[in-house]
Coordinates of C-alpha atoms in Angstrom, one line a residue:
M68 CA 0.0 0.0 0.0
T69 CA 1.5 3.4 -0.8
P70 CA 1.5 6.9 -2.4
R71 CA 3.5 9.1 -4.7
Q72 CA 3.8 12.7 -3.4
E73 CA 7.1 14.1 -4.8
G74 CA 8.3 14.6 -8.2
S75 CA 10.8 12.4 -9.9
L76 CA 11.4 8.9 -8.5
S77 CA 13.2 7.4 -11.3
P78 CA 16.6 5.9 -10.3
R79 CA 16.6 8.2 -7.2
S80 CA 14.3 10.9 -6.2
A81 CA 14.6 14.0 -4.0
S82 CA 13.1 11.8 -1.2
G83 CA 16.0 9.5 -1.4
V84 CA 14.0 6.4 -2.2
D85 CA 15.7 4.6 -5.1
R86 CA 13.7 2.5 -7.6
R87 CA 14.7 -0.8 -6.0
T88 CA 13.8 0.3 -2.5
F89 CA 10.4 1.8 -3.7
M90 CA 9.6 -1.5 -5.5
R91 CA 10.5 -3.3 -2.3
Y92 CA 8.1 -1.2 -0.2
T93 CA 5.2 -0.9 -2.8
G94 CA 5.1 -4.0 -5.1
A95 CA 2.2 -5.4 -3.1
L96 CA 0.3 -2.0 -2.8
G97 CA -2.8 -3.3 -4.2
A98 CA -3.4 -5.9 -1.6
A99 CA -2.1 -3.4 1.0
T100 CA 0.6 -5.8 1.9
A101 CA 4.4 -5.7 1.4
I102 CA 6.8 -8.2 -0.2
T103 CA 9.9 -7.5 1.9
A104 CA 11.4 -10.1 4.0
G105 CA 9.5 -10.2 7.2
L106 CA 9.4 -11.1 10.8
S107 CA 9.8 -14.5 12.2
A108 CA 9.0 -14.2 15.9
C109 CA 9.8 -11.6 18.4
G110 CA 8.8 -11.0 22.0
G111 CA 8.7 -7.5 23.5
P112 CA 8.8 -6.3 27.0
G113 CA 6.4 -8.0 29.2
S114 CA 5.9 -11.0 26.7
T115 CA 3.7 -13.8 28.0
G116 CA 6.2 -16.3 26.4
D117 CA 3.8 -18.0 23.9
G118 CA 2.2 -14.7 23.0
S119 CA -1.2 -16.1 23.3
G120 CA -2.5 -13.4 25.7
G121 CA -4.1 -16.2 27.5
S122 CA -7.5 -14.6 26.9
G123 CA -9.7 -17.7 26.6
G124 CA -12.6 -15.4 25.7
S125 CA -11.9 -13.0 28.6
T126 CA -14.0 -9.9 28.6
D127 CA -10.9 -7.7 29.1
T128 CA -9.3 -8.9 26.0
I129 CA -10.0 -8.0 22.3
E130 CA -9.5 -10.8 19.9
A131 CA -9.5 -10.1 16.2
G132 CA -9.1 -11.9 12.8
L133 CA -6.7 -10.1 10.4
S134 CA -6.5 -11.4 6.8
Y135 CA -2.7 -10.8 6.1
P136 CA 0.3 -12.3 7.7
L137 CA 3.3 -10.2 8.9
S138 CA 5.4 -9.3 5.8
T139 CA 7.3 -6.5 7.3
G140 CA 8.4 -5.3 10.7
F141 CA 6.8 -2.4 12.7
D142 CA 9.2 0.6 12.2
P143 CA 6.7 3.3 11.1
M144 CA 9.2 4.9 9.0
I145 CA 9.4 2.0 6.5
T146 CA 6.6 -0.4 7.2
S147 CA 4.1 -1.0 4.3
G148 CA 2.6 -4.3 5.4
A149 CA -1.2 -4.0 6.0
T150 CA -1.2 -5.8 9.3
P151 CA 1.8 -4.0 11.0
F152 CA 0.6 -0.7 9.8
A153 CA -2.8 -1.3 11.4
A154 CA -1.1 -2.4 14.7
N155 CA 1.0 0.8 14.6
M156 CA -2.1 2.9 14.7
H157 CA -2.5 1.6 18.3
I158 CA 1.3 1.5 19.2
F159 CA 2.4 4.9 17.9
E160 CA 1.1 8.5 17.7
G161 CA 1.8 11.3 15.5
L162 CA 1.6 14.9 16.4
V163 CA -1.6 14.5 14.3
D164 CA -3.4 11.4 13.5
L165 CA -6.3 10.5 11.2
D166 CA -9.5 9.2 12.7
P167 CA -9.5 5.5 11.6
A168 CA -13.1 5.5 10.5
T169 CA -13.5 9.0 9.0
L170 CA -9.9 9.7 8.0
V171 CA -10.2 13.2 9.4
A172 CA -7.0 14.7 11.0
R173 CA -7.1 15.2 14.7
P174 CA -4.3 16.2 17.3
T175 CA -3.0 13.4 19.3
L176 CA 0.6 14.0 20.7
A177 CA 0.2 17.7 19.8
T178 CA -2.1 19.7 22.1
E179 CA -3.9 21.1 19.0
M180 CA -3.5 21.1 15.2
P181 CA -0.2 22.9 14.3
K182 CA -0.4 26.6 14.3
K183 CA 0.4 28.6 11.2
I184 CA 3.0 31.3 11.9
N185 CA 3.3 32.4 8.2
A186 CA 3.0 30.7 4.9
T187 CA 6.0 28.5 5.4
T188 CA 6.2 28.2 9.2
Y189 CA 4.2 26.0 11.6
R190 CA 4.6 25.2 15.3
A191 CA 3.2 22.4 17.4
T192 CA 3.3 21.9 21.2
L193 CA 3.5 18.4 22.7
R194 CA 1.0 17.0 25.2
K195 CA 2.2 17.5 28.7
G196 CA 3.4 14.3 30.5
A197 CA 3.3 12.2 27.3
T198 CA 5.7 9.1 27.7
F199 CA 6.9 6.3 25.6
H200 CA 6.3 2.7 26.5
D201 CA 9.6 2.4 28.3
G202 CA 8.5 5.2 30.5
S203 CA 10.7 8.0 29.0
P204 CA 9.2 11.4 28.2
V205 CA 8.3 12.4 24.7
T206 CA 10.3 15.5 23.9
A207 CA 10.6 18.0 21.1
D208 CA 14.1 16.2 20.3
D209 CA 12.2 12.9 19.7
V210 CA 9.9 14.7 17.3
V211 CA 12.8 16.3 15.4
F212 CA 14.5 13.0 15.2
S213 CA 11.4 11.3 14.0
F214 CA 10.9 13.7 11.1
E215 CA 14.7 13.9 10.3
R216 CA 15.0 10.1 10.0
V217 CA 12.1 10.1 7.6
L218 CA 13.6 12.9 5.5
D219 CA 17.1 11.5 5.5
P220 CA 17.8 9.9 2.0
K221 CA 20.0 7.3 3.5
N222 CA 17.0 5.8 5.4
A223 CA 14.9 5.3 2.2
S224 CA 11.7 6.0 4.2
L225 CA 8.4 5.2 2.6
M226 CA 7.0 8.2 4.3
A227 CA 9.4 10.8 2.8
Q228 CA 7.5 11.0 -0.5
F229 CA 4.5 12.4 1.5
V230 CA 6.4 15.3 3.1
P231 CA 8.9 16.7 0.5
F232 CA 7.8 20.3 1.4
I233 CA 9.5 20.2 4.8
D234 CA 12.8 22.0 4.8
Q235 CA 13.7 22.0 8.5
V236 CA 12.3 20.8 11.9
K237 CA 13.7 22.2 15.1
A238 CA 13.0 22.2 18.8
V239 CA 12.0 25.6 20.1
D240 CA 12.1 24.3 23.6
G241 CA 11.4 21.0 25.3
T242 CA 7.9 20.7 24.1
T243 CA 7.6 23.0 21.1
V244 CA 8.6 22.1 17.5
E245 CA 8.8 24.5 14.5
F246 CA 8.5 23.4 10.9
K247 CA 10.0 25.4 8.1
L248 CA 8.7 24.6 4.7
K249 CA 10.3 24.8 1.3
Y250 CA 7.2 26.3 -0.2
A251 CA 3.7 26.9 1.1
F252 CA 1.7 23.8 1.3
A253 CA -2.0 24.3 2.5
L254 CA -2.5 20.8 3.6
F255 CA 0.4 20.7 6.1
P256 CA -1.5 20.3 9.3
S257 CA -3.1 17.1 8.3
R258 CA -0.3 15.7 6.1
I259 CA 2.2 15.4 8.9
S260 CA 0.0 12.4 10.2
V261 CA 2.1 10.2 8.1
V262 CA 5.1 10.6 10.5
R263 CA 4.9 8.7 13.7
I264 CA 6.8 9.9 16.7
V265 CA 9.5 7.4 18.0
P266 CA 12.0 7.5 20.9
K267 CA 15.3 8.7 19.7
K268 CA 17.4 6.7 22.2
I269 CA 15.7 3.5 21.1
A270 CA 15.2 3.8 17.4
G271 CA 18.4 5.7 17.0
A272 CA 20.5 3.0 18.8
D273 CA 19.4 -0.1 16.9
A274 CA 16.9 0.4 14.0
K275 CA 16.6 -3.3 13.3
A276 CA 15.8 -4.2 16.8
F277 CA 13.3 -1.4 17.0
D278 CA 11.6 -2.7 13.7
A279 CA 11.1 -6.0 15.4
K280 CA 10.2 -4.7 19.0
P281 CA 8.4 -1.3 18.4
V282 CA 8.2 1.3 21.2
G283 CA 5.7 4.1 20.8
S284 CA 3.6 6.4 22.9
G285 CA 0.2 5.1 21.9
P286 CA -2.5 3.5 24.0
Y287 CA -1.3 -0.1 23.5
R288 CA 2.3 -1.4 23.8
F289 CA 3.7 -4.2 21.7
V290 CA 4.1 -7.5 23.4
S291 CA 4.9 -10.1 20.8
A292 CA 4.4 -11.2 17.2
V293 CA 4.7 -14.3 15.1
R294 CA 4.6 -14.0 11.3
E295 CA 1.6 -16.3 10.4
D296 CA 0.1 -16.6 13.9
K297 CA -0.7 -13.6 16.0
I298 CA 0.3 -10.1 17.2
V299 CA -0.2 -9.4 21.0
M300 CA -0.5 -5.9 22.5
E301 CA -1.6 -4.7 26.0
A302 CA -2.8 -1.4 27.4
Y303 CA -0.1 1.1 28.3
D304 CA -1.2 2.2 31.8
K305 CA 0.7 5.5 31.7
Y306 CA -0.8 6.7 28.5
N307 CA -2.3 10.2 29.1
G308 CA -3.6 11.1 25.7
P309 CA -7.1 11.6 24.3
Y310 CA -7.8 7.9 23.2
P311 CA -6.8 5.5 26.1
A312 CA -7.1 1.8 25.7
K313 CA -10.4 0.4 26.7
A314 CA -9.2 -3.2 26.8
K315 CA -6.4 -4.7 28.9
K316 CA -5.1 -6.8 26.0
M317 CA -5.5 -7.3 22.3
V318 CA -4.7 -10.7 20.4
W319 CA -4.7 -10.2 16.6
H320 CA -5.0 -13.7 15.1
L321 CA -3.5 -13.7 11.5
I322 CA -5.9 -15.7 9.5
S323 CA -5.3 -15.6 5.8
D324 CA -7.9 -18.2 4.9
P325 CA -11.2 -16.4 4.4
S326 CA -13.4 -19.4 5.5
A327 CA -11.3 -19.7 8.7
R328 CA -11.9 -16.0 9.5
V329 CA -15.6 -16.3 9.1
S330 CA -15.5 -19.5 11.3
A331 CA -13.6 -17.8 14.0
L332 CA -16.1 -15.1 14.3
K333 CA -19.1 -17.4 14.2
S334 CA -17.6 -19.6 16.9
G335 CA -16.8 -16.7 19.1
R336 CA -13.1 -17.2 19.0
V337 CA -12.7 -13.5 17.9
Q338 CA -15.0 -10.5 18.1
A339 CA -14.1 -8.9 14.7
I340 CA -12.7 -9.8 11.4
E341 CA -11.7 -7.9 8.3
D342 CA -12.1 -8.7 4.6
V343 CA -15.1 -10.8 4.8
P344 CA -15.6 -12.7 1.5
Y345 CA -18.5 -11.2 -0.4
I346 CA -20.1 -14.6 -0.8
D347 CA -20.3 -15.0 2.9
L348 CA -22.0 -11.7 3.7
A349 CA -25.5 -13.0 3.7
G350 CA -24.6 -15.8 6.1
I351 CA -23.5 -13.5 8.9
T352 CA -26.5 -13.0 11.0
G353 CA -27.7 -13.3 14.5
K354 CA -25.2 -12.1 17.1
D355 CA -22.8 -11.1 14.3
K356 CA -23.0 -7.8 12.3
V357 CA -21.4 -7.1 8.9
E358 CA -21.1 -3.9 7.1
S359 CA -19.5 -2.9 3.8
V360 CA -17.9 0.5 3.9
Q361 CA -17.3 2.4 0.6
S362 CA -13.5 2.9 0.2
F363 CA -11.2 4.7 -2.1
G364 CA -9.7 1.2 -2.9
L365 CA -9.9 0.7 -6.6
L366 CA -9.4 -1.7 -9.4
F367 CA -7.4 0.2 -12.0
L368 CA -6.4 -0.5 -15.6
M369 CA -2.8 0.6 -16.4
F370 CA -1.3 0.5 -19.9
N371 CA 2.2 0.4 -21.2
T372 CA 2.0 3.7 -23.1
K373 CA 5.4 3.1 -24.6
D374 CA 3.9 0.1 -26.4
K375 CA 2.6 1.2 -29.8
R376 CA -0.6 -0.6 -29.3
F377 CA -1.4 1.7 -26.3
A378 CA 0.4 4.9 -27.4
D379 CA -2.9 6.3 -28.7
K380 CA -5.4 7.2 -26.0
R381 CA -8.3 6.2 -28.1
V382 CA -7.2 2.6 -27.8
R383 CA -7.1 2.9 -23.9
Q384 CA -10.4 4.7 -23.9
A385 CA -12.0 1.9 -26.0
L386 CA -11.0 -0.8 -23.6
H387 CA -12.6 1.2 -20.7
Y388 CA -15.7 1.7 -22.7
A389 CA -15.9 -2.0 -23.6
L390 CA -16.0 -3.1 -19.9
D391 CA -19.4 -4.0 -18.6
T392 CA -18.5 -2.6 -15.2
E393 CA -22.0 -3.0 -13.6
K394 CA -22.0 -6.8 -14.5
I395 CA -18.6 -7.0 -13.0
I396 CA -19.9 -5.3 -9.8
S397 CA -23.0 -7.3 -9.6
T398 CA -21.5 -10.7 -10.5
A399 CA -18.0 -10.8 -9.1
L400 CA -18.5 -8.4 -6.2
L401 CA -22.1 -9.0 -5.4
G402 CA -22.8 -5.3 -5.7
N403 CA -20.1 -4.3 -3.2
A404 CA -18.5 -1.6 -5.4
E405 CA -19.3 1.6 -7.3
A406 CA -18.3 2.2 -10.9
A407 CA -15.7 5.0 -11.2
T408 CA -17.3 8.3 -12.3
G409 CA -14.2 10.2 -11.1
Y410 CA -10.9 9.5 -9.6
V411 CA -12.2 9.3 -6.2
P412 CA -15.5 7.8 -5.2
A413 CA -18.7 9.9 -5.0
T414 CA -18.6 9.6 -1.1
H415 CA -15.2 11.3 -1.0
P416 CA -15.2 15.0 0.3
D417 CA -13.1 16.0 -2.8
Y418 CA -15.2 14.1 -5.3
Q419 CA -15.7 15.7 -8.8
K420 CA -17.2 13.9 -11.6
A421 CA -14.8 13.5 -14.5
A422 CA -15.6 15.1 -17.9
T423 CA -15.1 11.5 -19.3
V424 CA -17.2 8.8 -17.6
Y425 CA -16.6 5.3 -19.1
G426 CA -20.2 3.8 -19.2
H427 CA -20.5 0.5 -20.9
D428 CA -20.6 1.4 -24.7
P429 CA -19.4 -1.4 -27.0
A430 CA -20.4 0.6 -30.1
K431 CA -18.2 3.5 -29.0
A432 CA -15.3 1.2 -28.1
R433 CA -15.4 -0.3 -31.7
K434 CA -15.5 3.2 -33.1
L435 CA -12.5 4.4 -31.2
L436 CA -10.5 1.3 -32.1
A437 CA -11.3 1.9 -35.8
E438 CA -10.4 5.6 -35.6
A439 CA -7.1 4.6 -33.9
G440 CA -6.4 2.2 -37.0
V441 CA -6.5 -0.9 -34.8
G442 CA -7.5 -4.0 -36.6
K443 CA -7.2 -7.2 -34.4
L444 CA -5.9 -6.3 -31.0
S445 CA -4.4 -8.9 -29.0
F446 CA -2.3 -8.6 -25.8
T447 CA -1.6 -10.1 -22.3
L448 CA -3.4 -8.5 -19.3
L449 CA -1.6 -9.1 -16.0
L450 CA -3.7 -9.3 -12.9
T451 CA -2.9 -9.8 -9.3
D452 CA -4.0 -12.9 -7.5
N453 CA -6.4 -11.3 -5.0
G454 CA -9.5 -13.4 -4.6
W455 CA -11.9 -10.7 -5.8
V456 CA -9.6 -9.7 -8.7
K457 CA -9.5 -13.3 -9.9
D458 CA -13.3 -13.3 -9.9
I459 CA -13.4 -10.2 -12.0
A460 CA -10.8 -11.5 -14.6
P461 CA -13.0 -13.6 -16.9
L462 CA -15.6 -10.9 -17.0
I463 CA -13.0 -8.3 -18.2
K464 CA -11.9 -10.9 -20.9
E465 CA -15.5 -11.5 -21.9
S466 CA -16.2 -7.7 -22.3
W467 CA -13.2 -7.1 -24.4
A468 CA -14.0 -10.3 -26.5
A469 CA -17.4 -8.7 -27.4
V470 CA -15.6 -5.8 -29.2
G471 CA -13.1 -8.1 -31.0
V472 CA -10.2 -7.8 -28.5
D473 CA -8.3 -10.9 -27.5
A474 CA -6.8 -10.7 -24.0
K475 CA -4.8 -13.5 -22.6
L476 CA -4.9 -13.4 -18.8
D477 CA -1.9 -13.8 -16.7
I478 CA -2.8 -14.0 -13.0
Q479 CA 0.0 -14.0 -10.4
Q480 CA 1.1 -12.6 -7.1
S481 CA 1.7 -8.8 -7.0
A482 CA 5.4 -9.2 -6.6
A483 CA 5.7 -11.2 -9.7
Q484 CA 3.6 -8.9 -11.7
Y485 CA 5.3 -5.7 -10.7
A486 CA 8.7 -7.2 -11.3
K487 CA 7.7 -7.6 -15.0
I488 CA 6.3 -4.1 -15.1
D489 CA 9.3 -2.5 -13.6
K490 CA 11.4 -4.2 -16.4
G491 CA 9.0 -2.8 -18.9
A492 CA 7.9 -6.2 -20.0
F493 CA 4.2 -5.8 -19.9
D494 CA 1.2 -4.9 -22.0
A495 CA -1.6 -3.9 -19.4
L496 CA -2.4 -4.5 -15.8
A497 CA -5.6 -4.8 -13.8
A498 CA -4.9 -4.5 -10.0
P499 CA -6.1 -3.1 -6.8
G500 CA -4.8 0.0 -5.2
D501 CA -5.4 2.1 -2.1
P502 CA -3.0 4.7 -0.8
S503 CA -5.7 6.3 1.4
V504 CA -4.4 4.4 4.4
F505 CA -1.7 7.2 4.5
G506 CA -4.1 10.1 3.9
N507 CA -7.4 10.9 2.3
D508 CA -6.8 14.3 0.7
A509 CA -7.0 14.4 -3.1
D510 CA -3.4 15.7 -3.3
L511 CA -2.0 12.6 -1.8
L512 CA -4.3 10.3 -3.7
L513 CA -3.6 11.9 -7.1
R514 CA 0.1 12.3 -6.6
W515 CA 0.4 8.5 -5.7
F516 CA -0.5 7.4 -9.3
Y517 CA 0.2 10.6 -11.4
Y518 CA 3.4 12.3 -10.1
G519 CA 6.7 10.6 -10.0
F520 CA 7.3 6.9 -9.9
W521 CA 4.3 5.4 -11.3
P522 CA 4.0 7.6 -14.6
E523 CA 7.8 7.9 -15.0
S524 CA 8.8 4.4 -14.2
R525 CA 5.8 2.2 -14.7
Y526 CA 3.4 3.2 -17.4
G527 CA 5.7 5.4 -19.5
W528 CA 4.1 8.8 -19.3
A529 CA 7.3 10.8 -18.6
G530 CA 7.9 13.4 -21.2
S531 CA 4.2 13.6 -22.4
A532 CA 2.4 16.9 -22.6
A533 CA -0.3 15.4 -20.5
Y534 CA 2.0 14.4 -17.7
R535 CA 3.6 17.9 -17.6
K536 CA 0.1 19.4 -17.4
V537 CA -0.8 17.1 -14.5
K538 CA 2.4 17.9 -12.5
S539 CA 1.9 21.6 -13.0
L540 CA -1.7 21.5 -11.9
L541 CA -0.9 19.5 -8.8
D542 CA 2.0 21.8 -7.9
K543 CA -0.3 24.9 -8.3
A544 CA -3.0 23.1 -6.1
A545 CA -0.4 22.3 -3.3
A546 CA 0.4 26.0 -2.9
E547 CA -3.2 27.3 -3.2
A548 CA -4.6 28.5 0.1
D549 CA -8.3 28.8 -1.3
D550 CA -10.1 25.5 -0.9
T551 CA -12.5 26.2 -3.8
K552 CA -9.6 27.1 -6.1
R553 CA -7.6 24.1 -5.0
K554 CA -10.5 21.8 -5.7
E555 CA -10.9 23.3 -9.2
L556 CA -7.3 22.5 -10.0
W557 CA -7.8 18.9 -8.8
G558 CA -10.8 18.7 -11.0
Q559 CA -8.7 19.6 -14.0
V560 CA -6.3 16.9 -13.1
T561 CA -9.2 14.4 -12.8
D562 CA -10.5 15.5 -16.3
T563 CA -7.0 15.0 -17.7
V564 CA -6.2 11.6 -16.3
A565 CA -9.7 10.3 -17.2
D566 CA -9.3 11.4 -20.8
E567 CA -5.8 10.0 -21.0
A568 CA -6.7 6.6 -19.4
A569 CA -3.1 5.6 -19.0
L570 CA -3.9 4.5 -15.5
Y571 CA -7.4 5.0 -14.4
P572 CA -10.0 3.3 -12.0
V573 CA -12.7 1.0 -13.2
L574 CA -14.5 0.8 -9.8
H575 CA -14.0 1.7 -6.1
R576 CA -15.0 -1.3 -3.9
K577 CA -16.6 -1.6 -0.6
L578 CA -14.7 -3.3 2.3
P579 CA -16.7 -5.7 4.4
T580 CA -16.1 -6.1 8.1
A581 CA -17.8 -8.2 10.5
W582 CA -18.0 -8.2 14.3
R583 CA -20.0 -9.6 17.2
E584 CA -22.5 -7.1 18.3
G585 CA -22.7 -6.7 22.0
A586 CA -19.2 -8.0 22.6
L587 CA -17.5 -4.8 21.6
T588 CA -18.3 -1.1 22.5
G589 CA -17.6 1.7 20.0
F590 CA -16.5 -0.6 17.1
K591 CA -16.6 0.8 13.6
P592 CA -15.6 -0.7 10.3
L593 CA -12.9 1.1 8.4
P594 CA -12.8 2.5 4.8
T595 CA -9.2 1.1 4.5
T596 CA -7.6 -2.3 5.0
G597 CA -7.2 -3.3 8.6
L598 CA -9.1 -3.0 11.9
S599 CA -8.9 -0.3 14.5
F600 CA -9.8 -0.6 18.2
I601 CA -8.9 3.0 19.1
D602 CA -11.7 3.9 21.6
V603 CA -13.1 0.4 21.4
G604 CA -13.7 -1.8 24.5
R605 CA -15.1 -5.1 25.4
A606 CA -18.8 -5.0 26.5

């Protein structure tokens, strides 16, 4: 899972993330999982030995079923795995964090949202008495260290791409931090949520050990983790922030098999599960509640625009018009998605309908192919092996066959597919994507796919007039203080990327989450991958 905020990220960008490192972090973005070498087993301070948590259904313990194993460690500077990222929401705090359910920014370690001193200067004050899980106080020096390690190119931090506008971070006093920006960036107060604050003396001393045994200032402290088994956390009793733990312990069972997750909920072994298979939604009744939440999470089509077959945008447009998206949604996803009418879903606060909307229009598809001088079009479509993507695959092939296009399907794990793509050895790709876990503003979401690495190194847009236009519009929007004008600029970007269709969404899917009603208090399903138990307790 991941984003693209700064400019060039070809061999090496201003953020310091080289092409190989970026691939390592983001190859499995679609599934919101990472492909890096992972964690075998680790026990933190206060470990119970087997890491079981010994809950046995205890009413002071939250047990949950997560769908992804541990594929990375926990260092918030670099982790891209869906499961450790979700755990970090409970272990770490930023000066500002996003509400897990609404994705609206709110102060956490900071006493309030950062104050604007002038167009390129902000200040934030730390919460009095905040401590890390080892008992040491959270200081302004820890905040400076946390940002500097993200910004340091040598660390190849995944988060650096989101904050390229930061020039300098300095401690004004023990509890006040000042940020100097390279240029005005109107979304600064909420964007800094991507940087979690870590203890300098621990993370700075041994980064590898810290990655395995994270220490934060959040409501829960890390106890232990085993790659394909479980993560155990327990309440941090010295936490004095706005969202204290409401359970004594949490045990997250890592259950990749969908049927096993559903069974774990129905049997009462866990109180909540993520990623409920669409086919099982109707069967979750009685004590158990299920809800599908609309997400930004999309299925996109991406074309190799360097390939002469896809260099003409009319060919790319034709393949979108040929898709019977409503049939795909109703048949493969059982109605749990919305056809894309813009870059973000209609429920998004920055939604704007694109000037080009790809409804099912086979006649228009044939006309565009003919105008582009295409006779018999044949190519290989790469797809990732996510269950719901595999369900969609034959329907894509069927839609294209109806307009005379022959697509051979190649379905493999994300890592294998992106390895081909990053060698330039691909025709087209259909895959999931969702950078909204890092932030929900249109700037971040648009830059992820249309600024830097993806257009320059994946679908071959670098040097095109359309790409230059998109970059210019996004840069203007970033510095624009007026909300209305900024949204207008984002709308122009949306119209351009929809018309070009080099990479563009087909649909935005809903994420089904299930939980045992009455066993949890305050639980809400998320619009992103993962589960959150911030402000959630056992009934």
